[in-house]
Each structure stands twice: as structure tokens, then as C-alpha cells.
Amino acid sequence: MSSAVLYLAIVAVWGIVLVPMWLRRDTETTGITRLLHKRSDETPVEDESQEEEPEEVPEPRPRRRTTRATVIARRRRRTTGLTALVLTAAAVVASGLAPWWITMPPAVLMAGHLALLRVAVGMDTARRRAAAADARAKALEARRAAESAEPTEIAEIIELLTPEEVFDQYADDRRAVGE
């Protein structure tokens, strides 16, 4: 049996895991990453340039906050990719191109991923329950504060007297000034 199936599996894992990680990597060019990704037109540092003032490094952009929707989408993509990998391995075994044991690594990866999803669901549930309990405690505290607050002074109600004749600008018997 050739090792082409093994190389194909490595390329598949690379395409599923490493390419998206590479596409989402930080674009900051400070420190070691700057040295690693040095442009070819830059000249090496000489003794004369050390006397000059050091170049100011721009501050890295703040990371975007990861929303719940992006986390769920990432989990779905990973689940879909691992499912496709398991099905591909099963198809390769069913066609007789590889021994049965090549289905084990994708199956173990899928099982580990499902276990992590189970833990993540538990953490999400615990976080939601804690937020709800905190909101209930704040509402109860606000209600108790409102009940125990001293009653405020009652405002004095003044009865307004209405004049007997009310001016109506649209009445027919009224005339405009100066007519």
C-alpha cells in the first residue's frame, strides 16, 4: 500500500485546520514576527544605524471582541470539517484502498471535539444561569430599596378656578382687532 492516503490525510487536516488559522492570524508586525517576516528590500542593521534614534513601533490594533455568533459558527465549521474527514476515511476503508485502522484518528478527533462541545455547552449554561441569578438579585435589591425608602412629601394639590367665559378664537361672534 502506498503512503499517498497518509499524505492526503495530512493535506486534508492542513486545509481544515491550519489554513483558517493562517487566514485569521494577527497582522501586527512587532517583535519576533517582524524579524521573521522581514521584507527583502530592507538592509541589515549596521553599527552606524545604531547611533540613530530607534524606529517607533506602532501599537497593535486591539482585537475585535469575539461574539457568540462567531464562536457558534466556528464550532459548526469545525464539526462539519471533522464529519467530512470521518466520512472520507470511512469511504476510503470501504473502497478497500486503506486498512480499517485509518478511521481511528478522525474518529478520535471527532470524539474529542464532541466532548469539548459538551463542556462548552455546560459552561454556557452555567454562565447564563449566573447572569440570570445576578439579574434577579439586582431586581430584588431594587424592589427592597424602593419598599424601604421613606415616603416622600405629598405635593399640595391646588384647585384651579375656571373663568366663566372662555375665549374662543374661532367663535363666529368674535371680530379681529381693528375691524
C-alpha angles and dihedrals in degrees: 000000000000125000092236091104091054091050090047090053091050091050090048093052090046090052094046100043113017102041094057090046090052092048092051097045121127117269095214114126104199133123118348095357089059090054092046094049097042114156117243094234092062115099123224117265114265131196092259093058091054089068091058122084114278117255114257113244114221115238114255117255114257114258118255114251111254111235127210091249093057091048091051091046090051091050091050093050091049092048091049092049094049091046090052090049092051092047091048092051090048091050091050090051092045091052090053097241095120139021121266095255095071087077090065100077094051090044091051090048091050092047091050091048092050090049090052090049089053091053091046091053090051091050092048091050092049091048091049092049092049091050091049092048090049091050091049091049092050092048091049091048091050091049092050090048091051092048095047095045115112113257112259124235113280111240119242112251114221119200112223117216116224118218116241095235116049119199113241115188093195097053116123096226094058121092128203118255113273098022 
